[in-house]
XYZ file of C-alpha atoms in Angstrom:
360
model
C 120.441 -14.901 17.643
C 123.552 -12.126 17.406
C 124.177 -13.116 13.698
C 120.523 -12.914 13.043
C 121.070 -9.198 14.629
C 124.276 -8.680 12.282
C 122.305 -9.818 9.203
C 119.903 -7.577 10.039
C 121.709 -4.487 10.752
C 123.731 -4.848 7.282
C 120.161 -5.652 5.522
C 119.169 -2.311 6.831
C 122.673 -0.054 5.993
C 122.956 -1.949 2.648
C 119.142 -0.027 1.801
C 119.775 3.030 3.716
C 123.551 3.695 1.148
C 121.616 2.609 -1.799
C 118.238 3.482 -1.639
C 117.814 6.905 0.861
C 120.427 7.870 -0.199
C 119.141 8.717 -3.623
C 115.446 10.415 -2.204
C 116.215 13.792 -3.137
C 117.904 12.755 -6.220
C 116.412 13.948 -9.398
C 116.895 11.500 -12.627
C 115.956 11.527 -16.173
C 114.287 8.503 -16.947
C 116.573 6.598 -20.307
C 114.288 6.844 -23.328
C 115.687 3.724 -24.682
C 116.578 0.218 -23.514
C 119.336 -0.102 -26.220
C 122.520 -1.084 -24.241
C 124.033 0.938 -27.677
C 122.348 4.059 -28.153
C 121.841 4.463 -24.605
C 124.271 7.597 -23.148
C 121.359 10.016 -21.671
C 122.883 11.801 -19.221
C 121.403 11.583 -15.842
C 121.822 14.209 -13.277
C 123.730 12.964 -10.491
C 122.396 15.533 -7.586
C 123.022 13.205 -4.279
C 121.416 13.775 -0.844
C 123.566 13.993 2.539
C 125.147 10.326 2.672
C 124.513 8.531 6.081
C 126.416 9.514 8.882
C 128.190 6.357 9.573
C 129.337 6.064 6.174
C 131.734 9.302 5.885
C 132.658 9.542 9.492
C 136.245 11.282 9.652
C 137.141 9.447 12.748
C 137.124 6.533 10.712
C 138.415 7.545 7.025
C 141.965 5.262 5.745
C 145.189 6.386 7.183
C 143.967 9.716 7.737
C 143.250 10.046 4.197
C 139.479 11.212 2.596
C 138.698 7.535 2.031
C 135.434 6.821 3.729
C 135.175 4.000 6.402
C 133.430 1.709 4.126
C 134.233 -1.955 2.563
C 132.899 -3.386 -0.437
C 132.159 -6.772 -0.863
C 130.082 -8.660 -3.341
C 128.424 -11.972 -2.424
C 125.720 -14.893 -3.751
C 124.387 -14.818 -0.335
C 126.473 -18.110 1.506
C 129.910 -17.573 1.806
C 132.107 -20.071 1.008
C 133.807 -21.032 4.971
C 136.979 -19.249 3.703
C 135.999 -16.519 2.475
C 133.610 -15.898 5.441
C 136.381 -16.228 7.760
C 138.075 -12.905 5.774
C 134.765 -11.298 5.573
C 134.684 -11.401 9.583
C 138.807 -10.390 9.345
C 137.469 -7.290 8.377
C 135.372 -6.389 10.375
C 137.631 -7.868 13.692
C 140.786 -5.304 12.472
C 138.474 -2.719 11.333
C 136.247 -1.687 13.938
C 134.228 1.692 13.265
C 134.397 0.253 9.767
C 131.067 -0.153 7.784
C 131.494 -3.968 6.183
C 129.006 -3.449 3.704
C 127.779 -7.334 1.522
C 126.192 -6.916 -1.640
C 124.018 -9.535 -3.147
C 123.068 -9.810 -6.614
C 119.595 -7.900 -6.095
C 121.364 -5.347 -4.083
C 123.493 -4.343 -6.895
C 120.477 -4.681 -9.542
C 119.061 -2.528 -6.623
C 122.440 -0.117 -6.749
C 122.929 0.638 -10.470
C 118.733 1.001 -11.033
C 118.804 4.320 -8.511
C 122.389 5.509 -8.328
C 122.884 4.738 -12.946
C 120.210 4.005 -14.617
C 121.104 4.525 -18.131
C 123.510 1.690 -17.206
C 120.690 -0.591 -16.457
C 119.945 -2.009 -19.702
C 123.876 -2.866 -19.457
C 124.095 -4.354 -16.780
C 121.030 -6.792 -16.707
C 122.201 -7.470 -20.304
C 125.906 -8.940 -19.302
C 125.792 -12.208 -20.272
C 128.392 -13.273 -17.840
C 128.390 -12.532 -14.002
C 131.746 -11.568 -14.209
C 131.432 -8.439 -16.187
C 128.654 -7.820 -14.037
C 131.062 -8.233 -10.700
C 133.947 -5.908 -12.500
C 131.951 -3.500 -13.330
C 129.801 -3.276 -10.529
C 133.166 -2.731 -8.289
C 134.276 0.318 -10.228
C 130.846 1.772 -9.828
C 130.203 1.218 -5.976
C 133.484 2.926 -5.338
C 132.813 5.743 -7.501
C 129.675 5.938 -6.170
C 129.984 5.875 -2.372
C 133.455 5.499 -1.997
C 135.621 3.284 0.225
C 137.731 0.000 -0.145
C 136.537 -3.083 -2.895
C 137.669 -6.160 -1.603
C 136.885 -9.484 -3.323
C 135.414 -11.599 -0.285
C 138.288 -14.207 -0.592
C 140.788 -11.290 -0.296
C 141.443 -11.313 3.679
C 143.212 -8.613 4.820
C 146.351 -9.069 6.642
C 146.745 -5.555 8.671
C 144.042 -2.767 9.490
C 142.903 -0.036 7.429
C 144.632 2.554 9.132
C 148.344 0.847 8.558
C 147.686 0.770 4.964
C 149.253 4.088 3.705
C 152.687 5.440 4.101
C 153.733 6.551 8.046
C 155.942 8.136 6.535
C 155.630 11.288 3.837
C 155.833 10.269 0.289
C 157.168 13.455 -2.431
C 154.499 14.611 -4.448
C 156.297 13.095 -8.350
C 157.418 15.464 -10.401
C 157.386 13.383 -13.578
C 159.368 10.216 -12.022
C 162.860 11.829 -11.259
C 162.407 14.381 -14.802
C 162.898 18.105 -14.311
C 160.867 20.469 -14.293
C 159.898 24.092 -13.690
C 159.632 25.046 -10.589
C 157.115 28.622 -10.351
C 160.335 31.429 -10.090
C 161.353 29.378 -13.564
C 164.822 27.690 -11.958
C 164.356 23.275 -12.529
C 163.735 21.340 -10.145
C 163.835 17.628 -9.871
C 161.513 14.809 -8.130
C 163.834 14.580 -4.846
C 163.605 18.375 -4.580
C 159.483 18.661 -4.792
C 157.742 19.069 -1.240
C 156.854 16.537 1.332
C 153.507 15.250 1.502
C 151.011 13.545 3.875
C 147.927 11.353 3.433
C 145.107 13.487 4.182
C 144.356 14.410 0.858
C 145.004 10.926 -0.419
C 141.551 9.709 -2.842
C 142.806 6.822 -4.451
C 145.055 3.204 -3.064
C 146.145 1.175 -6.134
C 147.968 -1.893 -5.640
C 150.581 -3.827 -8.374
C 149.513 -7.033 -9.289
C 152.162 -8.281 -11.447
C 155.640 -7.102 -13.305
C 157.439 -9.429 -15.643
C 160.347 -8.556 -17.381
C 159.728 -11.474 -20.297
C 158.274 -11.340 -23.458
C 155.959 -14.390 -23.136
C 154.028 -12.114 -20.172
C 150.788 -12.560 -22.040
C 150.727 -16.773 -21.095
C 149.992 -15.373 -17.832
C 148.530 -11.825 -16.876
C 146.429 -9.685 -19.253
C 149.508 -6.841 -19.255
C 152.867 -7.135 -18.507
C 152.829 -4.107 -15.668
C 149.424 -5.001 -14.313
C 147.140 -3.484 -11.741
C 145.490 -5.395 -8.875
C 141.255 -5.025 -8.972
C 140.374 -7.848 -6.663
C 140.877 -4.936 -3.609
C 141.529 -1.249 -4.004
C 140.413 1.907 -2.637
C 139.264 5.041 -3.440
C 136.688 7.862 -3.186
C 133.645 8.568 -4.869
C 133.146 10.327 -8.189
C 137.298 9.870 -8.377
C 137.920 10.860 -12.574
C 140.284 7.904 -12.837
C 138.034 5.586 -11.236
C 135.030 7.662 -12.987
C 137.462 6.991 -16.151
C 137.509 2.942 -15.617
C 133.438 2.785 -15.977
C 133.385 5.209 -19.010
C 135.852 2.769 -21.038
C 134.664 -0.719 -19.942
C 131.052 0.881 -21.033
C 132.586 1.740 -24.136
C 134.550 -1.776 -24.559
C 131.201 -3.971 -23.258
C 129.604 -1.501 -25.734
C 131.359 -2.205 -28.960
C 131.221 -5.550 -28.088
C 128.078 -5.925 -28.372
C 127.918 -4.175 -31.604
C 129.886 -6.554 -33.050
C 127.321 -9.557 -32.282
C 124.705 -7.605 -34.111
C 123.316 -10.271 -36.862
C 123.329 -12.827 -34.146
C 121.589 -13.997 -31.739
C 122.708 -11.738 -29.284
C 126.069 -11.352 -27.669
C 129.097 -12.776 -29.643
C 131.283 -15.426 -27.462
C 132.749 -13.676 -24.672
C 135.851 -15.424 -24.098
C 137.704 -15.528 -20.642
C 140.380 -13.344 -22.128
C 137.692 -10.586 -23.353
C 136.845 -10.480 -19.756
C 140.219 -9.516 -18.793
C 139.733 -6.671 -21.688
C 136.784 -5.594 -21.312
C 136.000 -4.898 -17.289
C 138.550 -6.687 -16.241
C 142.205 -5.604 -14.547
C 143.091 -5.381 -18.450
C 141.014 -1.830 -18.490
C 141.588 -1.517 -14.919
C 145.257 -1.295 -15.725
C 144.946 0.652 -19.173
C 143.141 3.614 -17.641
C 145.325 4.092 -14.936
C 148.569 3.903 -16.291
C 147.278 6.325 -19.136
C 146.092 9.305 -16.509
C 149.373 8.430 -15.189
C 151.208 8.121 -18.526
C 150.036 12.120 -19.470
C 150.685 15.474 -18.206
C 153.733 16.150 -15.673
C 153.766 12.702 -14.214
C 155.457 10.677 -17.403
C 155.485 7.541 -15.753
C 156.365 4.342 -17.908
C 156.995 0.820 -17.638
C 160.434 1.338 -17.022
C 159.371 3.742 -14.498
C 157.276 1.308 -12.641
C 159.389 -1.586 -12.853
C 160.507 -3.558 -9.514
C 158.579 -0.875 -7.282
C 159.772 -1.189 -4.009
C 158.343 1.214 -2.524
C 154.887 3.555 -2.674
C 154.612 5.942 -5.294
C 152.607 9.118 -5.027
C 150.598 10.268 -8.467
C 148.916 13.238 -7.693
C 145.997 12.639 -4.914
C 146.788 8.396 -6.077
C 149.053 6.385 -3.939
C 150.198 3.096 -5.957
C 151.531 0.308 -3.420
C 153.968 -2.674 -4.863
C 152.930 -5.818 -5.271
C 153.675 -6.736 -1.729
C 150.632 -4.546 -0.451
C 147.564 -7.230 -2.658
C 149.745 -9.617 -3.646
C 152.330 -11.139 -1.834
C 154.343 -13.986 -2.350
C 152.433 -14.153 -6.108
C 154.822 -15.867 -8.196
C 155.854 -13.579 -11.060
C 157.165 -16.382 -13.526
C 160.251 -15.002 -15.720
C 160.977 -12.430 -12.566
C 164.726 -11.861 -12.318
C 163.328 -10.304 -8.471
C 161.437 -12.418 -6.447
C 162.186 -10.684 -3.663
C 159.727 -7.782 -4.591
C 156.860 -9.816 -3.902
C 157.705 -10.707 -0.745
C 155.205 -12.897 1.348
C 152.496 -12.663 4.199
C 154.403 -12.057 6.783
C 156.512 -9.114 5.134
C 155.733 -5.462 6.599
C 154.237 -4.387 3.546
C 151.688 -7.427 3.577
C 148.309 -5.840 3.562
C 146.346 -8.323 1.650
C 146.036 -12.432 1.490
C 144.258 -13.008 -2.039
C 143.117 -16.767 -1.877
C 141.569 -16.704 -4.946
C 138.230 -19.336 -4.349
C 137.097 -17.307 -7.506
C 135.571 -19.835 -10.232
C 134.928 -16.972 -12.956
C 137.048 -18.350 -15.728
C 135.550 -22.296 -14.799
C 132.511 -20.493 -16.056
C 134.128 -19.330 -18.453
C 135.136 -22.917 -19.723
C 131.437 -24.137 -19.176
C 129.878 -21.650 -21.287
C 132.546 -22.354 -24.264
C 132.058 -26.375 -23.789
C 128.031 -25.858 -23.674
C 128.765 -24.276 -27.409
């Protein structure tokens, strides 16, 4: 009976967040269903979000990120994944853990980003929708996204550094202060967590030339868990770039029967960690940060980039093998002080791709 009540309460919250939040939104209906040409702008005016989704008392580590955890599910969770979901709730009382089914995802897209609905529904592989949705849901509502098999090792309140970090001014380069004098990154003022609006973790950091055999990028960011505020420009840029790549891929298949073949490698670049990493690092390479590969290579401590924090590998990928790395200690293990997430790798999206290829 208690489990039934939890399920009913959860369903009500999903409906409230997905549909009721948008009751007073004015939307422009798409004039075309083509996933290539549909770029109509949509009025993104929002009504007030439910109080439980914006409570300031439960903000993550005193940051601006709201107390929401978004997890996608096909309905019946693997026992290990169910354990992970329970751990999110147990370790974070007062935080709303929302399980999004396929129907929930479709409803959210149709209400909040209707101009993307034709593309979202037309995507030929479920993993493409899952990737795109994780960016959309955090960009729309804010909070934490986590794969269903990403188990929290520590409460969200312990995610961010307990000491102030220095604002990055260009990875140690000399910059001009307000008075015209030179100022190094080490001399820039200390800042706390109050303005943190994006939390990203490193997934891989390889020094070998054959890194492409193991990951989509030599230095790759983790997208099985991340957090941010609604409307963060980096999150919206990830959505935009991913959509652009998907539309280009679809266009490449014109004259054939629907989409061209989507390989597992395509997934990584179109919607997976490839595009996720490309957009974020491009943002941090430009302007005052000038953060290149060497500045982030073998990161062992959290780094600030404006309102974003980048966590080292040990945070979201503790113990994950780094082939060819000459510093295996940077990944630690799940008992390391900085370990926050243990990823169980229960997903079968690669097997889905292999099955599709074998059937052709």
